[in-house]
Amino acid sequence: MKTILTTIAVCMEDAFTKAGYDKSYAKVTVSNRPDLCEFQCNGAMAAAKAYKKAPIMIANDVVALLQETDLFETVEAVNPGFINIKLDAKCLADYLNQMEQEEGLGFEKAENPKTIMIDYGGPNVAKPLHVGHLRSAIIGESVKRIARFAGHQVIGDIHLGDWGYQMGLIITELKKRKPDLPYFQEEFEGEYPEEAPFTISELEEIYPTASSYAKEHDDYRENALQATFLLQNGHRGYRAIWKHIMNVSVTDLKKNYENLNVAFDLWKGEADAQAYIPDMVERLKSEGYAHLDDGALVVDVKEDTDTKEIPPCMILKSDGAALYDTTDLATLVEREEMYHPDEVIYVVDKRQELHFVQVFRCAKKTGIVDSDMKLEFLGFGTMNGKDGKPFKTREGGVMRLENLIREINEEMYQKITENKTVSEDEAMETAKIVGLAAIKYGDLSNQASKDYVFDVDRFTSFEGNTGPYILYTIVRIKSILNRYKENHELNGLTICPTQSECEKALMLEVAKFNGVMHTVFDEIAPHKICAYIYDLANAFNRFYHETKILAEEDQTKQKSYIALLKVTKDVLEQCIDLLGFSAPERM
Ligand code: ARG
């Protein structure tokens, strides 16, 4: 379905052409003076120069040709040369009725679907999930849903950090505690036990213990580095421990992400890329891309147009070890080979930007990916506490994701039970749903690249630009629809043209949906969904306060109201689904 702006622009272009002006001047925008008009075209002003005519004359010429169109209630030329437009109420009502008929509420699927991979989440196995990983999961999940809604084939990959020093630390600590385990007997040739030698809570304790111990004790740290090296070079017992760590952690991670309503198509990680490294390194060497620099193997990636220093991409350290650059390059080799994506989007902390500039340049330059593959870095800012510093617990420690979620849910539970009597179970369930909306909306309503302040009080408020406010609005609509449904048929109702100002304002907001979605997808900008649904919820609540809906006696009018409520709800629910949360039935 054409967007409402395009529909108007087509009509405007036609009039410009017929009046003898180039149609490139016929650009239409949403009015910035809603008190005067709904849409406007300022093209006559720009055309004045080219045609050496007063803008108002051009505007008059165009407007004269538009008087007969059904599309407009009014269209007028205003000094010095603006064209002010009000949409015809019937056309608007028809547009909304059609939205309800169409799949995706009129948002057209891409004509040429692309394969898009999204690299997000990126937790480090065996280390606790902290709030830093929250942003990647929330933003990535939304980007995935948006791209899928736009009709693309989307593959979300968690890209686990599962191959680093933390594994060596755990192995070392385990060996210290349980030296008799078969994994540590070099002569052992039998089958290793199926059961892991630790539970998730033990594992969560082992890592920080080992990590801080290693900082104080050089020999212990050497052992951990050695264990990492042996693991990466195929030590049989360590490989078996690694598998246990993976199983136990991945089970726990899945549970955590499920609570966040985040789902990955692929659970691959850095370890999967290792198999691609030797051939890749060989090729980079033999084709002359890589050279030695101070013993390390590097690929130069600086360009003449750089305004700041871009250091070379590091392929191998002087001791032959692979690095973060190497793993990300090898992952691209793997992705190209297995999935042939047209585009890969990385949702990662913006402090890693330089790393990705190097990797992307190196991958293009050396032909690891096709020259037309789009590599995109979606860097996000830091989540800060109210003090403006990175978010911490009250005691000043690193906030674990689980605790953060628990804190929000408790806050929501308080609010829900404050002035209503609901059963304990229902209140808990609702608190979970609304709490998730509070967290996700609080995050996504900010432009991803910006730092933001995580403010529990503000995010959990039912008023203002918050997730709970949006859900509250949806629940309000649902409750009216449910009450109407008790005595009437809900389906097959149509929206009729309106005289009321607040009703038309609501209809105009609803009609913006597919236009907003185009911008959101093109700019990868979930925050624009939030801005849109905030406006839409406000327009609805104004309409609600100024209109008697269930008490309306005129049946035709009431049916039209109900149909308008339904499409408003459908748009809101579609939007929050794209943000990655949902609304409860009651709250
Ligand atoms: N595990 C990394 C971290 O915690 C993030 C991974 C991002 N993705 C990537 N392909 N490098 O910093």
PDB file of C-alpha atoms in Angstrom, residues 484 488 493-494 496-497 499 503 547-562:
ATOM      1  CA  TYR A 484     -18.361  -3.840  23.205  1.00  0.00           C
ATOM      2  CA  HIS A 488     -22.066  -6.776  19.535  1.00  0.00           C
ATOM      3  CA  LEU A 493     -16.932  -2.888  11.063  1.00  0.00           C
ATOM      4  CA  THR A 494     -15.797   0.035   8.943  1.00  0.00           C
ATOM      5  CA  CYS A 496     -16.609   6.325   8.500  1.00  0.00           C
ATOM      6  CA  PRO A 497     -15.562   9.893   7.653  1.00  0.00           C
ATOM      7  CA  GLN A 499     -16.252  15.725  11.620  1.00  0.00           C
ATOM      8  CA  GLU A 503     -10.868  11.761  15.843  1.00  0.00           C
ATOM      9  CA  THR A 547     -15.446  11.146  23.052  1.00  0.00           C
ATOM     10  CA  LYS A 548     -18.123   8.952  24.568  1.00  0.00           C
ATOM     11  CA  ILE A 549     -17.573   5.628  22.912  1.00  0.00           C
ATOM     12  CA  LEU A 550     -19.535   2.894  24.681  1.00  0.00           C
ATOM     13  CA  ALA A 551     -22.274   5.383  25.627  1.00  0.00           C
ATOM     14  CA  GLU A 552     -22.684   6.624  22.053  1.00  0.00           C
ATOM     15  CA  GLU A 553     -26.267   6.083  20.922  1.00  0.00           C
ATOM     16  CA  ASP A 554     -25.807   6.569  17.209  1.00  0.00           C
ATOM     17  CA  GLN A 555     -25.015   2.988  16.119  1.00  0.00           C
ATOM     18  CA  THR A 556     -23.202   3.967  12.929  1.00  0.00           C
ATOM     19  CA  LYS A 557     -20.996   6.374  14.783  1.00  0.00           C
ATOM     20  CA  GLN A 558     -20.254   3.845  17.478  1.00  0.00           C
ATOM     21  CA  LYS A 559     -19.357   1.141  14.981  1.00  0.00           C
ATOM     22  CA  SER A 560     -16.958   3.512  13.310  1.00  0.00           C
ATOM     23  CA  TYR A 561     -15.347   4.369  16.650  1.00  0.00           C
ATOM     24  CA  ILE A 562     -14.915   0.720  17.456  1.00  0.00           C
TER      25      ILE A 562
END
